[in-house]
Structures are given as C-alpha cells and as structure tokens.
CSV table of C-alpha atoms in Angstrom, one decimal:
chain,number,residue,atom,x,y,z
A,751,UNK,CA,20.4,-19.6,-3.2
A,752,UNK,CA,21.3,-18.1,-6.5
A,753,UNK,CA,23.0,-15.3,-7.2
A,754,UNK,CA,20.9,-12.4,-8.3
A,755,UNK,CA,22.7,-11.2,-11.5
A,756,UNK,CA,22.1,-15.1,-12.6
A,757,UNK,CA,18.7,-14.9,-12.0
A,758,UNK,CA,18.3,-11.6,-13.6
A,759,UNK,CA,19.7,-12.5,-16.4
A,760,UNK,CA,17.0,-15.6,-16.4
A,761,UNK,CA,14.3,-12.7,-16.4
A,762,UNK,CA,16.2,-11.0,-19.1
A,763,UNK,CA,15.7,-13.9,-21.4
A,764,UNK,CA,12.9,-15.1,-20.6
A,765,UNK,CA,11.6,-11.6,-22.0
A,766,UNK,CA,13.8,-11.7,-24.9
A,767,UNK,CA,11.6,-14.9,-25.7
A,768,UNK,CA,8.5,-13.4,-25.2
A,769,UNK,CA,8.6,-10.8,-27.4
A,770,UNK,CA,10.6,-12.8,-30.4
A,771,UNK,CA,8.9,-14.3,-33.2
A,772,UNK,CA,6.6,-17.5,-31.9
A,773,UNK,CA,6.7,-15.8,-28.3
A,774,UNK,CA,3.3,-14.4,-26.8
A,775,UNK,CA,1.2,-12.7,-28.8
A,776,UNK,CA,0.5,-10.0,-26.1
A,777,UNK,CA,3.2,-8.9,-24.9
A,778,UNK,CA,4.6,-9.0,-28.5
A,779,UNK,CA,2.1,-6.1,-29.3
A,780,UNK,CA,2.8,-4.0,-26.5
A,781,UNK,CA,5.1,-0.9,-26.8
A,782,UNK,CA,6.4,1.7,-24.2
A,783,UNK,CA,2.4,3.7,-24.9
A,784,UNK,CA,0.9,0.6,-23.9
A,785,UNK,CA,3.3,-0.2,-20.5
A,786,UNK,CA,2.5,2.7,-18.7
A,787,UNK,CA,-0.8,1.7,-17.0
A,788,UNK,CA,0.9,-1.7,-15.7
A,789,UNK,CA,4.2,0.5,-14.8
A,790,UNK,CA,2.1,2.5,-12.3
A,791,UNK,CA,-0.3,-0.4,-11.1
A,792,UNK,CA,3.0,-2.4,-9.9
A,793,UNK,CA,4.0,0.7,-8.5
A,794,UNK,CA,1.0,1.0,-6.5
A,795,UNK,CA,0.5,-2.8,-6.2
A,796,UNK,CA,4.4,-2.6,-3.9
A,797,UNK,CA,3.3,0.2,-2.0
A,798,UNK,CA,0.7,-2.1,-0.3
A,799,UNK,CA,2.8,-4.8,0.5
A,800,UNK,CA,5.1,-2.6,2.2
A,801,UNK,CA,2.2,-0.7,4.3
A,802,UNK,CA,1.0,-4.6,5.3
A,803,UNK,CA,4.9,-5.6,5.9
A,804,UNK,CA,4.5,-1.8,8.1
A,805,UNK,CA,1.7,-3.2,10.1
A,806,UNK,CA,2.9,-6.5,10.9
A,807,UNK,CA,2.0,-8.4,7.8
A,808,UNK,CA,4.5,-11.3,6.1
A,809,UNK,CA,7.4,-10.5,3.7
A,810,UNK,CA,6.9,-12.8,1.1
A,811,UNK,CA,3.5,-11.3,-0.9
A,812,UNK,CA,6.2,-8.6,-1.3
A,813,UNK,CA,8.9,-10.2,-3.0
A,814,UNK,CA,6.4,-11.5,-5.7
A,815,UNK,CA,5.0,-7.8,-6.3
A,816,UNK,CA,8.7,-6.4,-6.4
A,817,UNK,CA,9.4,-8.9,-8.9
A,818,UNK,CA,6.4,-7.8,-10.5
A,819,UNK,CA,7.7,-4.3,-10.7
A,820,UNK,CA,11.3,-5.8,-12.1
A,821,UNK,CA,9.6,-7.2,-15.1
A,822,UNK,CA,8.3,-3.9,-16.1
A,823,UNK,CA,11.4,-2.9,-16.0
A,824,UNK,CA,13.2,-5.6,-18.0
A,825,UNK,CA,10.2,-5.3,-20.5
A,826,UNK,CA,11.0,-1.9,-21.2
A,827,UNK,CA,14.4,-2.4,-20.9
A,828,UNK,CA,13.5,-4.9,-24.3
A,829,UNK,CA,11.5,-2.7,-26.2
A,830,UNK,CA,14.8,-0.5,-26.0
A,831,UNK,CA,17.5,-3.2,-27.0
A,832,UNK,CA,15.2,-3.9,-29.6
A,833,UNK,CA,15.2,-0.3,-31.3
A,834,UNK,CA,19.7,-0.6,-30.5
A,835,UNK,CA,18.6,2.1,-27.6
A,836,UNK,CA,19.9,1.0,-25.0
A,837,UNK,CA,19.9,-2.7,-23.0
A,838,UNK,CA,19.4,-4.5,-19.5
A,839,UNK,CA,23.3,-4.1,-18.8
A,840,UNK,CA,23.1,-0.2,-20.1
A,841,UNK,CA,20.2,0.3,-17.1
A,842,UNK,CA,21.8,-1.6,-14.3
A,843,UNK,CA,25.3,0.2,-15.3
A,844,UNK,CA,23.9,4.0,-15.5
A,845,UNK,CA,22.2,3.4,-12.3
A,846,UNK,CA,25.7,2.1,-10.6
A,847,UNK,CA,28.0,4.5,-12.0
A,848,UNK,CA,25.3,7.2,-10.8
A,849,UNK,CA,25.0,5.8,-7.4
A,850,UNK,CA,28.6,5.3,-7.2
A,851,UNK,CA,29.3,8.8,-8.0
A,852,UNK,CA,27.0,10.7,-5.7
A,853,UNK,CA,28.4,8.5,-2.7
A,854,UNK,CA,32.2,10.0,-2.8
A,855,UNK,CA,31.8,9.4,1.5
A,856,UNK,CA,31.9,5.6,0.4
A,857,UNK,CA,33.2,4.8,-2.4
A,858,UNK,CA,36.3,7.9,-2.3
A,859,UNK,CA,38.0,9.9,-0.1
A,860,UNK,CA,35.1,12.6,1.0
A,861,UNK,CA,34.7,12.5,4.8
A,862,UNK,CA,30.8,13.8,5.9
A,863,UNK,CA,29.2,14.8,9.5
A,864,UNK,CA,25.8,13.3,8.9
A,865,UNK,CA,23.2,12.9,6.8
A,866,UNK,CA,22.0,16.4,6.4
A,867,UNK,CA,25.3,16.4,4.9
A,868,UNK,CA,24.8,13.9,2.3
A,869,UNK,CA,21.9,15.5,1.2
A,870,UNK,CA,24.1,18.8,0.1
A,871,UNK,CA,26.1,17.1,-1.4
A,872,UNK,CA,24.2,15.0,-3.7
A,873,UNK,CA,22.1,17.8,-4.8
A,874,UNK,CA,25.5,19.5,-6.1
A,875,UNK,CA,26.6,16.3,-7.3
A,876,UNK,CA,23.5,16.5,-9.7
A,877,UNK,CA,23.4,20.2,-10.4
A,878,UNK,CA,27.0,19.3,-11.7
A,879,UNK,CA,25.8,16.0,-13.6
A,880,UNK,CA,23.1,18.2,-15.5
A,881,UNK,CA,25.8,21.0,-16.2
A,882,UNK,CA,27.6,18.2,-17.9
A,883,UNK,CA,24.6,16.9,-20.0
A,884,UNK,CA,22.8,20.2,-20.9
A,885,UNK,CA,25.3,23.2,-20.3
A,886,UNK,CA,23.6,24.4,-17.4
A,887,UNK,CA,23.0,23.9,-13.4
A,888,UNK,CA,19.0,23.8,-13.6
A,889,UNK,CA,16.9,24.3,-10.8
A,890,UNK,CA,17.5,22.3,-7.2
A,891,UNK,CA,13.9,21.5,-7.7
A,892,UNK,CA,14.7,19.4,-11.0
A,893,UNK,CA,13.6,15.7,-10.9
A,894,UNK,CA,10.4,15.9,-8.7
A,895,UNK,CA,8.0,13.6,-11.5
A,896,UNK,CA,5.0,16.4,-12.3
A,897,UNK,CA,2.3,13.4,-12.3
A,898,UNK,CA,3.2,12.6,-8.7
A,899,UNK,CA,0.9,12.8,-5.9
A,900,UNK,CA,0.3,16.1,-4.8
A,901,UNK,CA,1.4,15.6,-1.7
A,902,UNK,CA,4.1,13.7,-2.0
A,903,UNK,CA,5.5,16.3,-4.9
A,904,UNK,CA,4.9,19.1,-2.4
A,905,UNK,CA,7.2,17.3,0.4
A,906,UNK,CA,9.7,16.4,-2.0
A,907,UNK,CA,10.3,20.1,-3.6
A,908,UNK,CA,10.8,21.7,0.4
A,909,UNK,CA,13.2,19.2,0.7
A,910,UNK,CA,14.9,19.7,-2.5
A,911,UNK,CA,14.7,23.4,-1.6
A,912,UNK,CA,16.3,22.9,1.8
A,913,UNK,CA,19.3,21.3,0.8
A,914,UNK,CA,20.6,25.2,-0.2
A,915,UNK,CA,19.6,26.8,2.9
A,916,UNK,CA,15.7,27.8,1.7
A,917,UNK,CA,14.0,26.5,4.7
A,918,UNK,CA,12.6,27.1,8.5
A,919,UNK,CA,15.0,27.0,11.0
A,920,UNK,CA,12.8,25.1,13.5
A,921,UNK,CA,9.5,23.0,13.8
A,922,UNK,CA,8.2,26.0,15.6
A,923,UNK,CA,8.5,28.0,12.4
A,924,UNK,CA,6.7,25.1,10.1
A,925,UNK,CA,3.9,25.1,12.8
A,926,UNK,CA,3.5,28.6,12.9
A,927,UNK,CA,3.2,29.1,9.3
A,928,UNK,CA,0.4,26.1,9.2
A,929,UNK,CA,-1.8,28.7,12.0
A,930,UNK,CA,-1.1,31.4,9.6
A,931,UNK,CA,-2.6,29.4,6.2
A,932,UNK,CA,-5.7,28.1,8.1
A,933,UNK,CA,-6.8,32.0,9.4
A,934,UNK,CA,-6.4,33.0,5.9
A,935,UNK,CA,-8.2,29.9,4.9
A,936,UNK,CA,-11.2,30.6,7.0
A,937,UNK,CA,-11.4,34.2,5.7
A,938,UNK,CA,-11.5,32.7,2.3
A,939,UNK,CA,-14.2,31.0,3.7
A,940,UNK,CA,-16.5,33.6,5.0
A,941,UNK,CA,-15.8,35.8,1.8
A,942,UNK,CA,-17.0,32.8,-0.4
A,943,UNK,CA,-15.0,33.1,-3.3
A,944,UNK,CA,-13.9,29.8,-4.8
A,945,UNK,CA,-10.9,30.8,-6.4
A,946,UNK,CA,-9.6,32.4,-2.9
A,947,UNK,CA,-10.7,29.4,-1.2
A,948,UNK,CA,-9.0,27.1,-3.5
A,949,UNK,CA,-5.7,29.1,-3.3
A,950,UNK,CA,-6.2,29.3,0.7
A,951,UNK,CA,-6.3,25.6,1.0
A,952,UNK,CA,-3.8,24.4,-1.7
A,953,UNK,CA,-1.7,26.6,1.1
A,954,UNK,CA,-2.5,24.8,3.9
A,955,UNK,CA,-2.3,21.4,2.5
A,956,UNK,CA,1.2,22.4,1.0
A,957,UNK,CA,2.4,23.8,4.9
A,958,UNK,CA,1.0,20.7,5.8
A,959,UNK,CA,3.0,18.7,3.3
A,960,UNK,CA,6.3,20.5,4.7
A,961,UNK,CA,5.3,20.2,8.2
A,962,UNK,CA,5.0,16.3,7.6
A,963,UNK,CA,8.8,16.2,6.0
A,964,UNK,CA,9.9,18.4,9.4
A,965,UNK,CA,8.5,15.5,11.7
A,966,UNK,CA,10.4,13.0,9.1
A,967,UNK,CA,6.2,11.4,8.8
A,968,UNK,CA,5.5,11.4,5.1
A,969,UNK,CA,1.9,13.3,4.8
A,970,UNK,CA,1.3,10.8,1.9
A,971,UNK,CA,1.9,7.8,3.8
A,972,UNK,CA,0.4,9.4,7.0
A,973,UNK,CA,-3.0,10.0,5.1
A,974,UNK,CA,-3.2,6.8,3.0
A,975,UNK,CA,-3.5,4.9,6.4
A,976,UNK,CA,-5.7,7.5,7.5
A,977,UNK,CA,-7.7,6.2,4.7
A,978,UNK,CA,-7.5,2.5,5.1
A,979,UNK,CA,-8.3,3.5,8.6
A,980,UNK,CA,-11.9,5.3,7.5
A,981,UNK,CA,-12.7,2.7,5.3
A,982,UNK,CA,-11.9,-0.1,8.6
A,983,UNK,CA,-14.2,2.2,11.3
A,984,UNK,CA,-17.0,2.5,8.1
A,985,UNK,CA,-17.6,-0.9,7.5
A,986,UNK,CA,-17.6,-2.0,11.3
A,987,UNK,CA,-20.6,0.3,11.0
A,988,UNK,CA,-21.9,-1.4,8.4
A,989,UNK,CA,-21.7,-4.5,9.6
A,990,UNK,CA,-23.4,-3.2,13.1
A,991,UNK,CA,-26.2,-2.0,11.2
A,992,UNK,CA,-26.4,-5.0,8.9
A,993,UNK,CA,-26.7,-6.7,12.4
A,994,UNK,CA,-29.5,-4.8,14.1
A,995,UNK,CA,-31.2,-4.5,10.0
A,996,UNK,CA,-31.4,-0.9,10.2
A,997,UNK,CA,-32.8,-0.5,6.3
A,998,UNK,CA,-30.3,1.4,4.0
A,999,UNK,CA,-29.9,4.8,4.5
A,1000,UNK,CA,-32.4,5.1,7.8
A,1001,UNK,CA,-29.9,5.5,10.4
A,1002,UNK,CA,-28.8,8.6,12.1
A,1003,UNK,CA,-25.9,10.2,11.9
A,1004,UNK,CA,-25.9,10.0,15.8
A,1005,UNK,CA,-26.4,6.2,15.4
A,1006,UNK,CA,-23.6,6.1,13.0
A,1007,UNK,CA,-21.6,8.3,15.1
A,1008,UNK,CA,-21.9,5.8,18.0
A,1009,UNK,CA,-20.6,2.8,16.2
A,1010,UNK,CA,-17.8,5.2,14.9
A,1011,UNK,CA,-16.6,5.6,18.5
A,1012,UNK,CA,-17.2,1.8,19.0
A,1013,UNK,CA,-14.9,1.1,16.0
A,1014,UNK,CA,-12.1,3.3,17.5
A,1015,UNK,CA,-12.6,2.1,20.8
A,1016,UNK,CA,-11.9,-1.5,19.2
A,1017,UNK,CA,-9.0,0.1,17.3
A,1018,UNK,CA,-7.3,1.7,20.4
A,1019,UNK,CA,-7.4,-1.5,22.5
A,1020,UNK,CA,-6.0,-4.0,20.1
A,1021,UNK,CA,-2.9,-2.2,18.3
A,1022,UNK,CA,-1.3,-3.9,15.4
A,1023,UNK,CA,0.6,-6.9,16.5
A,1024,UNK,CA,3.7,-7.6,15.0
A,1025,UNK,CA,3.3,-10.5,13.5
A,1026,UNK,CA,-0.9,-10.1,13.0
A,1027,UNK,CA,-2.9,-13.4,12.8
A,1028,UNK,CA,-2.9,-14.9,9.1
A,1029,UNK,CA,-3.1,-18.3,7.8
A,1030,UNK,CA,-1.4,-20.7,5.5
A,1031,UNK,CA,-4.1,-22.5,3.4
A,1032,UNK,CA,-4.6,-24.5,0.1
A,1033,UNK,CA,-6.8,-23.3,-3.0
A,1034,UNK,CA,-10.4,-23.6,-2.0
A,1035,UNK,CA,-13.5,-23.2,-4.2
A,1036,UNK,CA,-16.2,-23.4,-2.3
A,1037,UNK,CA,-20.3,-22.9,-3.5
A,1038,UNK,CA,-22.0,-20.7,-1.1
A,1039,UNK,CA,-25.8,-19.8,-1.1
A,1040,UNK,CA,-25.2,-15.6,-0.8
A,1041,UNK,CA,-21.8,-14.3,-1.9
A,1042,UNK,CA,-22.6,-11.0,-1.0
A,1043,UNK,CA,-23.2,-12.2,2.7
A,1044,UNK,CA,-20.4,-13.4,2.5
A,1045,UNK,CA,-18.3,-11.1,0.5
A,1046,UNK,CA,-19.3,-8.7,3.6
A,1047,UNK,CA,-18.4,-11.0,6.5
A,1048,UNK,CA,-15.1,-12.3,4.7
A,1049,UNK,CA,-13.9,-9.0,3.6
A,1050,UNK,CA,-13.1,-7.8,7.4
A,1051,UNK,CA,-11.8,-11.0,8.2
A,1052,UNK,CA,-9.7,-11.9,5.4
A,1053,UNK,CA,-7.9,-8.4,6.7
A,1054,UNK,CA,-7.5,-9.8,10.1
A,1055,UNK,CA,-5.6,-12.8,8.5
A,1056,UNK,CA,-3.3,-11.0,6.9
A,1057,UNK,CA,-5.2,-11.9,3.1
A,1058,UNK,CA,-6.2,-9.8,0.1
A,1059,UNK,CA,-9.3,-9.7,-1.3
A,1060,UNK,CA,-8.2,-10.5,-5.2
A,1061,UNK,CA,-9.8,-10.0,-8.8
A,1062,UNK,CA,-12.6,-12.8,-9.8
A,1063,UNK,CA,-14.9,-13.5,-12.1
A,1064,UNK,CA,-18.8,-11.5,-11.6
A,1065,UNK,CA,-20.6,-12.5,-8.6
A,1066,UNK,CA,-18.0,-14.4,-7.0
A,1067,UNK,CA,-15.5,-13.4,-3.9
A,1068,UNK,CA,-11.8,-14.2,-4.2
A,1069,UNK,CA,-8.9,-14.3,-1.3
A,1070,UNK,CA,-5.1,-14.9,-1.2
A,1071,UNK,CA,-3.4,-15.6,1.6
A,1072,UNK,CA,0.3,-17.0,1.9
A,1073,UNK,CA,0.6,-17.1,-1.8
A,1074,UNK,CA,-2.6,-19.0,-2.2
A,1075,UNK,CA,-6.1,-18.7,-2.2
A,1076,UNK,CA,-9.7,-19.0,-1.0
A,1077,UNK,CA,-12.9,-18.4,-3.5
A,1078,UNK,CA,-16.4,-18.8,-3.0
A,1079,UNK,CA,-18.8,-19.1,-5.8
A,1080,UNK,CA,-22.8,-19.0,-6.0
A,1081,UNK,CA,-24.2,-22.5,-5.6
A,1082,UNK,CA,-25.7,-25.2,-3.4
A,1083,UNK,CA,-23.2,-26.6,-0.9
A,1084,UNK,CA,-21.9,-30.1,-1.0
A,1085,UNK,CA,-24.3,-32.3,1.5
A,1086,UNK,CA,-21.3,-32.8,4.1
A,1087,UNK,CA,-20.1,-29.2,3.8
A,1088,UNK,CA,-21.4,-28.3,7.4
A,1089,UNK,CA,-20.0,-31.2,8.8
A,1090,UNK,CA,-16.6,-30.3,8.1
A,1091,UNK,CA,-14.4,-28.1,9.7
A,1092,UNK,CA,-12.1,-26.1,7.6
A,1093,UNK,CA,-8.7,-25.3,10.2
A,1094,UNK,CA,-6.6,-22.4,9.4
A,1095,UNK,CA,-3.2,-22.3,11.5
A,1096,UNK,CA,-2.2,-19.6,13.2
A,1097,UNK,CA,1.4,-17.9,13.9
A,1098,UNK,CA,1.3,-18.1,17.6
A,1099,UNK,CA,-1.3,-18.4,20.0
A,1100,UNK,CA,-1.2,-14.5,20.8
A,1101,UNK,CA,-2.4,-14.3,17.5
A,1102,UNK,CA,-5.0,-16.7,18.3
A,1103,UNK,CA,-5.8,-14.2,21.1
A,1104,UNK,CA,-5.9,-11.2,19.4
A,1105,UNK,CA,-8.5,-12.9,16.2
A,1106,UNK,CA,-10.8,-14.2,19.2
A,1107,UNK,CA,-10.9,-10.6,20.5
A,1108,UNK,CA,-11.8,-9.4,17.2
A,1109,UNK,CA,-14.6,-11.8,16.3
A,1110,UNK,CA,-16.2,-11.1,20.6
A,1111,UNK,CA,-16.0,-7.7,19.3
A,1112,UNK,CA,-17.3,-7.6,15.7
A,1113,UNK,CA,-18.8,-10.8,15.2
A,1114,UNK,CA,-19.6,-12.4,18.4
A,1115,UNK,CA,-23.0,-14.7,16.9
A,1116,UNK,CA,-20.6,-16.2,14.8
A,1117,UNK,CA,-18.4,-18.3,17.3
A,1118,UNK,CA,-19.2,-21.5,17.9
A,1119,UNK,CA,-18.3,-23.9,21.4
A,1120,UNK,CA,-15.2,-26.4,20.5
A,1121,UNK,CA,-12.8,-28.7,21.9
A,1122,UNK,CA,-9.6,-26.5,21.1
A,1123,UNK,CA,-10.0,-24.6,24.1
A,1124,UNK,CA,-6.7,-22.5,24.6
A,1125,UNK,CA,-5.4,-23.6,21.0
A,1126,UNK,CA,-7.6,-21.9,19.4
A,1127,UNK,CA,-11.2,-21.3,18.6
A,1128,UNK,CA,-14.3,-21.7,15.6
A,1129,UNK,CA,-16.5,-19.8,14.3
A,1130,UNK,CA,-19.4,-20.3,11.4
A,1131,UNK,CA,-19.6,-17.7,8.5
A,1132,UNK,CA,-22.7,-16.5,6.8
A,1133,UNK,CA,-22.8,-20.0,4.2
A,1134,UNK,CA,-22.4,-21.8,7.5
A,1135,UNK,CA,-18.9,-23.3,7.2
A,1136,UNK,CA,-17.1,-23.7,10.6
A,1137,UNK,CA,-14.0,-22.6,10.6
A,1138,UNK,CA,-11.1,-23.2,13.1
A,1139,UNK,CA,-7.9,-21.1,14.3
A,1140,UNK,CA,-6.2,-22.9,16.1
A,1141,UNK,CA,-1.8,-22.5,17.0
A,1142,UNK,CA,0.5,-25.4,16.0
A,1143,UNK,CA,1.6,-27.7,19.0
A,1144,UNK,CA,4.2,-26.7,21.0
C-alpha cells in the first residue's frame, strides 16, 4: 500500500501537468470563478456515498468520490501556486499547524473532562487566532459559511452559541420552546398575513434546527432521508398504479393513500440490512424495446442492489454498481437475448432473502420458477431478460 503523502504528491503533479503548456485544454481554461459549481457538486456527490455507506451500502463508491473531492482541492490549490499564492504544502501545513494548535489535550500539556470541554476550548482557541490576524475577538458565531443550508447553518450557530453558556439547560426547555413557535405559528395562520407567517415558521424550523443538535440527530441529515424516503413510498405507488393502469392523474387520493400505507408497511418490515443486497457485474450494453419501462422497473431495483442510476446519453438508462456499469439502449434485442440468463451474485444469502421479499412485495409477476432454489432466485424485467441472484457456494 503506498503511503498517502506519495500518492498525494502523484495527484499534485499530475495537475501540475494538466494545467502546463501541452496539458488539457479544459482544465487549462478554468480559474477559481469557474471551480465553484464542481467544488459543490463533489461536495454533494460525498454526502451520498456516506448516507449509502449509513444504510448499509459498500465503502469503495466512496473512496472514488472523496478522491473526487481531493482533486478540487489540489486544482485550486494550482491555480494558487501558479499566481506564487500559496501551494499544496502551504494547505496541508496551515491545516496541521491549526489542528495541532486547537488540540493542546493531545498534542501538550492541557488536561480536559470531556468533550463539552473541547468544544470551549477550541472556540477560545479561535477567538484568540482571529485576535491575532485582525486585532479583534469577532463574534462566537464567526465561520458558519452564509450559503449553507439553512438548516444546517441554524444548528451550527446554537452550537457555536452554546460553547459560552447561551443555551437551554435541558431537552425539556428546547421542546418547550418548539410548543411555543408552532401556537404562534398557527395564529399567524388564522390572521393570514404572510409576512407574520413567514417569520412564525422560519421560528419553528429554527427551534426545530436546535432541537435536532440537543438529540445530537442533524435536522439536515434527518430530513434529507426523510426525502429519499418520500420519493421511495411515491414511486412504489407509481409502480402499483402502473400495475393496475390507473390512467395518469385518475386516482384518488384515497387510492394513493392506500398504497402509501402499503409502502410503509413494506418499509417497516424489512429494515436496512447491514450489508444490503448489491451485485458485482461487468459493463453491459444491452438494446431494449422500451427504456422508459424499463428505466421505471430498474430504477427501484438498481436501489435494492446497492447501484446508482448514472448520467447517459438522451433516451437511454445508465447504472453503476461496484465500480462498474449496466446500460440499456433503445433497439431490437439480440435473437438469443431471452435465452440467456444474466447472474448477479449476491453478498450472502440473507441478502438473497431480503431481494426475494422485495420483488413478492413490489414486483411479484416478474419472478420466474428456477433451479437455484435456496441460492437464490430469477426474475424477468420489462425487455424480458431473466436475471438471476443467486449467493456464492459455500
């Protein structure tokens, strides 16, 4: 394994040869204006990963979007060194020497109680770094980025705030304040002034913001899988409607409703695993005679594998799974396509398990008899490829 400085000083080069004369034409035209939509897509791009790693998913997809990240780093880090700013070296140093010095419990003689503890203490440690750069203490609440996430930024000034005292002394207090925002809220409400009702509930999202930091559950995090969790239940009842061809837009909202409660259902009985079913598999470009069948039935499973549904070109559907990927195309398929079976190995066969309760629940047309019985199991997608999941041998 190499050691990381060697290898970052590969990626510092390899830069350095990218942007010199005779290196790539892109990123040779690119400047720090240019950077910052990529800088906050990788940003973004990580987060995922680590809410997949959070539910079970596989480590490696990211390692290749933190390294991702990195090079926006290092490619800034060029554009610097090549105005005599600063370099690669100059970045990794300031942040040592900064982490170094707000740890004095680690790396001196400073002796702590806990972690509440640390907290002080580094929020001094920077009130006296910026009295050392600008001649004065600034605000606690310094440093919180204003283009954040509102929620996010609201959790993160409380805290700041706390570490001198200005805070509840108990859960019960946070809560209470919460009851207090949503009565004035609803009187907002019945008055029916908009600017009253958008004060009202900027208050109750920012009580809800602190009461998030006081259960130590990130209300951004917490609501971003509330999200992903919406958009799960929705398109089970999509694909239940699909099913019985209810036309677009002519069900009920009491129909809708039902499947909702069947999605949740689903959801309650078969909790994350922690290792969920996904598959190892080669590049595979494969015609299919409706992509957006199959774009619809692949989409939920792809998800169950542990895959990402990926950028492609117009009126295809694109997939990557352990590094590689799966992509279907408009077209005839090949004579002896549904003759072949295409196998996709599983992790364990409780993974096997918990993909076969899936498909019984969501997609149970779709599985097909085989021979694999108790390794695994097939199933045929909307372009009629069969498809096995089957574990390794003992």
């Amino acid at each position: 394994m190499s050691a990381p400085g060697t290898e970052l000083e590969r990626l510092v080069e390899i830069m350095r040869r990218l942007r010199a004369e005779g290196g790539c034409p892109w990123d040779r035209e690119q400047d720090l204006r240019s950077l910052r939509p990529y800088l906050t897509e990788e940003a973004f791009e990580v987060l995922d990963e680590m809410d997949r790693v959070a539910d079970g998913g596989p480590w490696r997809p990211l390692c290749e979007e933190l390294g991702d990240l990195l090079f926006q780093i290092v490619f800034h880090a060029q554009l610097a060194a090549e105005l005599g700013e600063f370099t690669m070296a100059d970045v990794c140093a300031a942040i040592s020497d900064k982490i170094t010095s707000r740890h004095p419990h680690v790396f001196g003689d400073q002796q702590v109680k806990g972690a509440e503890q640390v907290l002080a203490n580094w929020a001094q440690l920077k009130a006296e770094e910026r009295k050392k750069k600008t001649g004065r203490a600034g605000s606690v609440l310094d440093g919180v980025p204003t283009a954040a996430p509102s929620l996010l930024r609201a959790e993160r000034l409380t805290e700041k705030a706390s570490r001198i005292g200005f805070d509840w002394p108990d859960l019960a207090g946070v809560r209470g304040k919460l009851d207090e925002e949503l009565r004035e809220l609803d009187e907002a409400i019945a008055s029916g002034g908009r600017d009253a009702i958008e004060h009202e509930l900027g208050d109750v999202l920012f009580s809800l913001a602190n009461l998030a930091r006081f259960v130590k559950t990130p209300a951004e995090d917490a609501l971003r899988m509330a999200t992903r969790r919406f958009i799960t239940r929705f398109q089970y009842i999509e694909t239940k409607l699909n099913e019985e061809q209810v036309p677009f837009g002519g069900a009920t909202l009491e129909h809708m409703e039902r499947h909702w409660q069947a999605a949740k259902a689903v959801e309650k009985a078969l909790p994350p695993p922690s290792h969920p079913p996904r598959a190892s598999m080669a590049t595979l470009r494969l015609a299919v005679p409706d992509v957006t069948a199959q774009r619809a039935f692949w989409d939920g499973v792809a998800s169950w594998l542990g895959w990402t549904p990926t950028q492609s070109p117009e009126g295809t559907a694109a997939y990557t799974g352990a590094g590689l990927g799966l992509v279907f195309t408009p077209g005839t398929p090949a004579p002896a396509a549904p003759a072949l079976t295409l196998t996709l190995e599983a992790p364990s066969p409780a993974a096997v398990a918990r993909l076969l309760e899936l498909f019984r629940a969501h997609h149970p047309g779709r599985l097909v008899p085989c021979a694999t019985a108790g390794a695994g199991f097939q199933f045929v997608d909307p372009a009629g490829l069969r498809w096995e999941y089957a574990a390794p041998p003992a």
